CSV table of C-alpha atoms in Angstrom, one decimal:
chain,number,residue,atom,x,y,z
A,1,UNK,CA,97.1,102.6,125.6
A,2,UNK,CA,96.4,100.8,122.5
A,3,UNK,CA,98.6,101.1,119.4
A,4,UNK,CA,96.9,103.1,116.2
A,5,UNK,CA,98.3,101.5,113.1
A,6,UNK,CA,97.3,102.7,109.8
A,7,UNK,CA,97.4,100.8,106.6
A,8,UNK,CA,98.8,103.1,104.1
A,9,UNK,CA,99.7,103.4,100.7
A,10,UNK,CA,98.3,105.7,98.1
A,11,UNK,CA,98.3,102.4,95.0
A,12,UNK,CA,95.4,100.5,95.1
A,13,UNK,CA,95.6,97.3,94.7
A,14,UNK,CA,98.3,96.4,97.0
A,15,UNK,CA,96.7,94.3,99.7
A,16,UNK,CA,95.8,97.0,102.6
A,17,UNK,CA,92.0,95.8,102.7
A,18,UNK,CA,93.6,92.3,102.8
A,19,UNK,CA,96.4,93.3,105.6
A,20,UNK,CA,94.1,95.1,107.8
A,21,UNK,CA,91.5,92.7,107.8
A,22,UNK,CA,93.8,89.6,108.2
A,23,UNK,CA,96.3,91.1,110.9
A,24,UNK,CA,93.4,92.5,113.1
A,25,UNK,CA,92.0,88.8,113.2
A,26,UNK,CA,95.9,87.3,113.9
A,27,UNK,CA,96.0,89.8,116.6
A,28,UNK,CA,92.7,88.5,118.0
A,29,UNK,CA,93.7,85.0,117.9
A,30,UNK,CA,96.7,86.0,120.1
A,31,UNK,CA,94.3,87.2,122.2
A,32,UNK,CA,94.5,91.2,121.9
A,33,UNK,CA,91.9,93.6,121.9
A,34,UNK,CA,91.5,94.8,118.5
A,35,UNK,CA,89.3,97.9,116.8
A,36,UNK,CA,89.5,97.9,113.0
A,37,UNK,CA,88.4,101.1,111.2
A,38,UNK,CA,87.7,101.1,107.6
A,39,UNK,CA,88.6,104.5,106.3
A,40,UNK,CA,87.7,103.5,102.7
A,41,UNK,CA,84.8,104.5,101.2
A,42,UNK,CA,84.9,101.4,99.0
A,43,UNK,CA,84.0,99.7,102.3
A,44,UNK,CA,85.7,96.4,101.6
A,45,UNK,CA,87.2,95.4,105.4
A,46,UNK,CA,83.6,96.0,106.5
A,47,UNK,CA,82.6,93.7,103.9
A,48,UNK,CA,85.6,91.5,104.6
A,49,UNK,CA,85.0,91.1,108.0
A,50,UNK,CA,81.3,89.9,107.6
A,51,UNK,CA,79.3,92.6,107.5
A,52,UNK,CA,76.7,94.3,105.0
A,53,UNK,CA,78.4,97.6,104.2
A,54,UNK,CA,74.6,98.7,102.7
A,55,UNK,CA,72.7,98.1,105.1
A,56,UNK,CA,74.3,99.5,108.6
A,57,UNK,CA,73.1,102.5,109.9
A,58,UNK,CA,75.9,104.2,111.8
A,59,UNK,CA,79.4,104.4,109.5
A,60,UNK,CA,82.7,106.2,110.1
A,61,UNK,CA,81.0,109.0,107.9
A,62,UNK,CA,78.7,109.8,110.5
A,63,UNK,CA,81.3,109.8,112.9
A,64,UNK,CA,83.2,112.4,110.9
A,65,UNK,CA,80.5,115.1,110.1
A,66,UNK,CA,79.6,114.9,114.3
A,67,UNK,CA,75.7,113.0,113.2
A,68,UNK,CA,77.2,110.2,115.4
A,69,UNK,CA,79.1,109.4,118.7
A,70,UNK,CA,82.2,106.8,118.4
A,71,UNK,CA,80.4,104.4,120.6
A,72,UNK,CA,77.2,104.3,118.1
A,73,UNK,CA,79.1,103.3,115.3
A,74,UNK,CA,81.3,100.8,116.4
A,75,UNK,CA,80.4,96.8,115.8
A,76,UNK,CA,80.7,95.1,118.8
A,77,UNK,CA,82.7,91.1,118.0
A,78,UNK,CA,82.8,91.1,113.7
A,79,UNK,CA,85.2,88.4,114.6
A,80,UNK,CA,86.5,87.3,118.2
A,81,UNK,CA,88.3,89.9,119.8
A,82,UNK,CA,87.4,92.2,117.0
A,83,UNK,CA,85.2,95.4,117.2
A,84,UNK,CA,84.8,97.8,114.0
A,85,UNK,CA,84.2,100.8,112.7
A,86,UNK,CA,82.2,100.4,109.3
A,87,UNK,CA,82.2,102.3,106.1
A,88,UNK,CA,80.2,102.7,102.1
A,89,UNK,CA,80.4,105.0,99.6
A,90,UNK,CA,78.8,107.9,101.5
A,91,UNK,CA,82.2,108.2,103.2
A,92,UNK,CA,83.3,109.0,99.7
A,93,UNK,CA,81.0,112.6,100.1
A,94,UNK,CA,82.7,113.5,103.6
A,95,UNK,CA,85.8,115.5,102.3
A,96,UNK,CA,83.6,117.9,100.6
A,97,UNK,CA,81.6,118.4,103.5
A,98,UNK,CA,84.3,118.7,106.3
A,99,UNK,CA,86.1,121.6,103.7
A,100,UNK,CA,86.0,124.8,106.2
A,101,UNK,CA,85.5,122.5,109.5
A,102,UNK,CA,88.1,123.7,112.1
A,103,UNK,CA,90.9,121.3,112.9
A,104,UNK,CA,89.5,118.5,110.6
A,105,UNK,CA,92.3,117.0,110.4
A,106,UNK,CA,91.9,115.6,114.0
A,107,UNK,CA,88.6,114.4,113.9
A,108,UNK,CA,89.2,111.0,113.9
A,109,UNK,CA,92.0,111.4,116.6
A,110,UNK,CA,89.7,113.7,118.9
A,111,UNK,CA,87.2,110.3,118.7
A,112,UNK,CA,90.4,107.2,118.9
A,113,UNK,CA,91.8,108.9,122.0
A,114,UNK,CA,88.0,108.4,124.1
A,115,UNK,CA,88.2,104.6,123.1
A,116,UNK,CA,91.9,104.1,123.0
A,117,UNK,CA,92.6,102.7,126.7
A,118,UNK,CA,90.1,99.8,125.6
A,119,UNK,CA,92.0,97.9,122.6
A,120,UNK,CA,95.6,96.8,122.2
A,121,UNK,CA,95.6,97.8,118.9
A,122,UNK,CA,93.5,100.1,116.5
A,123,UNK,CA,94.0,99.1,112.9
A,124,UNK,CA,93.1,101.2,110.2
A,125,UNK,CA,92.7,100.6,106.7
A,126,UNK,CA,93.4,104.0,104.4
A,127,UNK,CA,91.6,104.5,100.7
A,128,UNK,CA,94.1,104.6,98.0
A,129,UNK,CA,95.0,107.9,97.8
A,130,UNK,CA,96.7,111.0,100.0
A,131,UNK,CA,93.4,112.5,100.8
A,132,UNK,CA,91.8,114.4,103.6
A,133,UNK,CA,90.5,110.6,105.0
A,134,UNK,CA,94.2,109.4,104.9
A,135,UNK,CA,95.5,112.7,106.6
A,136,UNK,CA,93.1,112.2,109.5
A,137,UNK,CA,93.9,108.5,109.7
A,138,UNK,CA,97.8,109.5,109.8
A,139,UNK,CA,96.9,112.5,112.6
A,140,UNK,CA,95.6,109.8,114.6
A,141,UNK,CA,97.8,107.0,114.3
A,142,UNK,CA,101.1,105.9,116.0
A,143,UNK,CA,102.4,104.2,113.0
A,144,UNK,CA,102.1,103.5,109.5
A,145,UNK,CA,102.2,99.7,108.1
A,146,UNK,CA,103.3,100.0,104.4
A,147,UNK,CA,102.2,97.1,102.1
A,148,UNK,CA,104.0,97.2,98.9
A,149,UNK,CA,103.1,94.5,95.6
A,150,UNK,CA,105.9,92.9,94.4
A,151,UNK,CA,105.4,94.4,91.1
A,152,UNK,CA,107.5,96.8,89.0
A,153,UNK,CA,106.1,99.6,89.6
A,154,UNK,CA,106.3,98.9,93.8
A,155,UNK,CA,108.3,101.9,94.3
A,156,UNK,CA,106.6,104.4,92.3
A,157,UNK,CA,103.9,106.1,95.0
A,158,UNK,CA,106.4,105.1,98.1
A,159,UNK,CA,108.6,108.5,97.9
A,160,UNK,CA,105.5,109.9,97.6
A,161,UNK,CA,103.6,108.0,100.4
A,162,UNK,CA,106.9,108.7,102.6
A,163,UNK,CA,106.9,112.8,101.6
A,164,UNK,CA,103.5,113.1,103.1
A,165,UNK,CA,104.1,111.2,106.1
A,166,UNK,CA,106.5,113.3,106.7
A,167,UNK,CA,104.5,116.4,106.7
A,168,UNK,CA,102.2,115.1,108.8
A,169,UNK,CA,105.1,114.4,111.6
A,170,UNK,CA,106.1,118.0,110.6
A,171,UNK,CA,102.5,119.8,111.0
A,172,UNK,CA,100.2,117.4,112.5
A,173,UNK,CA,101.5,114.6,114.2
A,174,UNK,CA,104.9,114.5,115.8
A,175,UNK,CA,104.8,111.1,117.2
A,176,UNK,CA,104.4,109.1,114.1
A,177,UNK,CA,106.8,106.9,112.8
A,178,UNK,CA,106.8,103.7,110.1
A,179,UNK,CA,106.0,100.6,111.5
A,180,UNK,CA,107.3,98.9,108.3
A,181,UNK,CA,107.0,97.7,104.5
A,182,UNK,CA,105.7,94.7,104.5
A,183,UNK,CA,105.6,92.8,101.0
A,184,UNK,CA,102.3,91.3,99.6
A,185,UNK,CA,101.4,89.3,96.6
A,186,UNK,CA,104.8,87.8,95.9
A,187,UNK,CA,105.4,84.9,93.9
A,188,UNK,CA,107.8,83.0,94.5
A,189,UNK,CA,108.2,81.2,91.1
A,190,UNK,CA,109.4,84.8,89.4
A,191,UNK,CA,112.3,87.0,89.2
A,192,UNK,CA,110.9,89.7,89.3
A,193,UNK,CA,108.9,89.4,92.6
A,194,UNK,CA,112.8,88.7,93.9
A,195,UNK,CA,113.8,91.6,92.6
A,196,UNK,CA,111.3,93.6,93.8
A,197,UNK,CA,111.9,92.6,97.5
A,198,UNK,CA,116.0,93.5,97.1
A,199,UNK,CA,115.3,97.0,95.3
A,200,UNK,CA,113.0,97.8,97.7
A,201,UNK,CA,115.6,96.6,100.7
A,202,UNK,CA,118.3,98.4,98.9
A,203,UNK,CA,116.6,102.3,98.3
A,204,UNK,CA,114.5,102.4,101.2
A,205,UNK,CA,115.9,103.6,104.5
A,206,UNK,CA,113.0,102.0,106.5
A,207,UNK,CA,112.4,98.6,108.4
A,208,UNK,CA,110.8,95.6,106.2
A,209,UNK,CA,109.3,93.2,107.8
A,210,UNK,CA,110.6,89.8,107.5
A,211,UNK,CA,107.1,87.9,106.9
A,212,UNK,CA,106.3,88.2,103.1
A,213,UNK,CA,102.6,87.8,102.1
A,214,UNK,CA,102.1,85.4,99.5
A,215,UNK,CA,99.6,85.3,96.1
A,216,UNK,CA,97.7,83.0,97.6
A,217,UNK,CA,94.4,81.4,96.0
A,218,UNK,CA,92.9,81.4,99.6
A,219,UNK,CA,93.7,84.7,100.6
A,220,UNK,CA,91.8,86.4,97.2
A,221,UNK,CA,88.5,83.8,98.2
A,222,UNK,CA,88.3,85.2,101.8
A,223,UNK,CA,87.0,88.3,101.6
A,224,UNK,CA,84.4,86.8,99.7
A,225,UNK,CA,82.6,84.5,102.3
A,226,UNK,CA,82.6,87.8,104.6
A,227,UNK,CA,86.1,86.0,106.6
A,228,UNK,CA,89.8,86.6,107.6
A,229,UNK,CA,91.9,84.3,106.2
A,230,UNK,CA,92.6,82.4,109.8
A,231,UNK,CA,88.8,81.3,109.4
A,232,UNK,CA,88.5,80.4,106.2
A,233,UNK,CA,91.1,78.5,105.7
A,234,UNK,CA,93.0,78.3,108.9
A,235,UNK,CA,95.8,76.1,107.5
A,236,UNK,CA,96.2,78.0,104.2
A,237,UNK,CA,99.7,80.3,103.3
A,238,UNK,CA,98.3,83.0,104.0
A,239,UNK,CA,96.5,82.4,107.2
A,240,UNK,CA,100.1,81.3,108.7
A,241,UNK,CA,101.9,84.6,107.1
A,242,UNK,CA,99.3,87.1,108.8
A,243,UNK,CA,100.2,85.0,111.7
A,244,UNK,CA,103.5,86.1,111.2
A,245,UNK,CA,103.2,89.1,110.9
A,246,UNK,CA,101.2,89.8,113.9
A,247,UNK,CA,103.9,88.0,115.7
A,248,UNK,CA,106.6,90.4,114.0
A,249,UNK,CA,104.1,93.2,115.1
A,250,UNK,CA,103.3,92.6,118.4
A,251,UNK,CA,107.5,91.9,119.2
A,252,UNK,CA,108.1,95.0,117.1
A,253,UNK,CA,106.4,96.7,120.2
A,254,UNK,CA,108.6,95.1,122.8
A,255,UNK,CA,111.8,96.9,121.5
């Protein structure tokens, strides 16, 4: 059974687009199975991974409201290894229209689990905020993967982020835990992105991953040729941290 990790953390602007995008291809280049689902309605892993977030037909919106089956909407080989579940900004309309839907809070789980024996890992990519889109996400997964910008602010939303996650273990969801925190955009010629890191590693009871993603001209390009880092620019920093990180994630599992 595949692992369902979601990409979580109600601040934009924190590199989840960039994390799910880049770890699903590491994972692929190790050679796992991977489905990414972008559960944003800004759509940017689907455009991130290559594809024209206009112009598909079948999105994870028509999933939600039932117009679709999972198998129609998923994009067979984005990148090696890689299948995915597209979204655009009609995603954005879908909590208004699943308000008085039974048990919508498990739609997205009800559709994972018929898929889930075919992937190693299911990677989802959350919008910024603690909405009905995250909740589902959160139902379904069996993890959370925090990103956090090393940035004063970092801890602001986390309490927040953690509260939540905690209801969801409480009400919806018993087996979820945290994966991890996992820093992104740090510069390493500040104090401050130091300090960051050791607050962080001081107030929060939870494990951080050792790999720290880097501001990294290559990384911000990426997403702009429609390709994960590890394509573009295969011997950049940031290509080799994702690598990293999918190695932290993948022994992470063997513990």
């Amino acid at each position: 059974m595949g692992r369902v990790i979601a990409v979580a953390n109600q601040k934009g602007g924190v590199g989840k687009s960039t994390t799910a995008i880049n770890l699903s291809a590491c994972l692929a280049e190790r050679g796992k199975k991977v489905l990414t689902i972008d559960i944003d309605p800004q759509g940017n892993t689907t455009s991130g991974l290559g594809v024209d977030k206009n112009s598909v037909e079948n999105t994870l919106y028509e999933l939600l409201l039932g117009e679709s089956g999972i198998k129609e909407v998923i994009i067979k080989g984005v990148v090696e290894n890689v299948d995915l579940i597209p979204s655009n900004v009609n995603l954005s309309g879908a909590e208004i229209e699943l308000v008085g839907v039974d048990e919508k809070e498990y739609i997205l789980k009800k559709e994972i689990d018929k898929i889930r024996r075919k992937y190693d890992y299911i990677i989802m990519d959350c919008p910024p905020s603690l909405s009905m889109l995250t909740i589902n996400a959160l139902t379904a997964a069996t993890s959370v993967l925090v990103p956090i910008q090393c940035e004063y602010y970092a801890l602001e939303g986390l309490s927040q982020l953690i509260h939540t996650i905690e209801l969801v273990q409480e009400r919806l969801n018993k087996r979820l835990k945290i994966e991890g925190v996992v820093f992104t955009m740090f510069d390493a010629r500040t104090n401050l992105s130091l300090q960051v890191v050791e607050n962080v590693k001081d107030n929060l009871k939870q494990n951080i991953y050792k790999t720290i993603i880097p501001r990294n001209v290559r990384l911000a390009e990426a997403p702009s040729y429609g390709q994960p880092i590890n394509i573009y620019d295969s011997k950049s920093a940031g290509a080799e941290s994702y690598r990293l990180l999918a190695e932290e994630v993948i022994n992470r599992e063997d513990e």
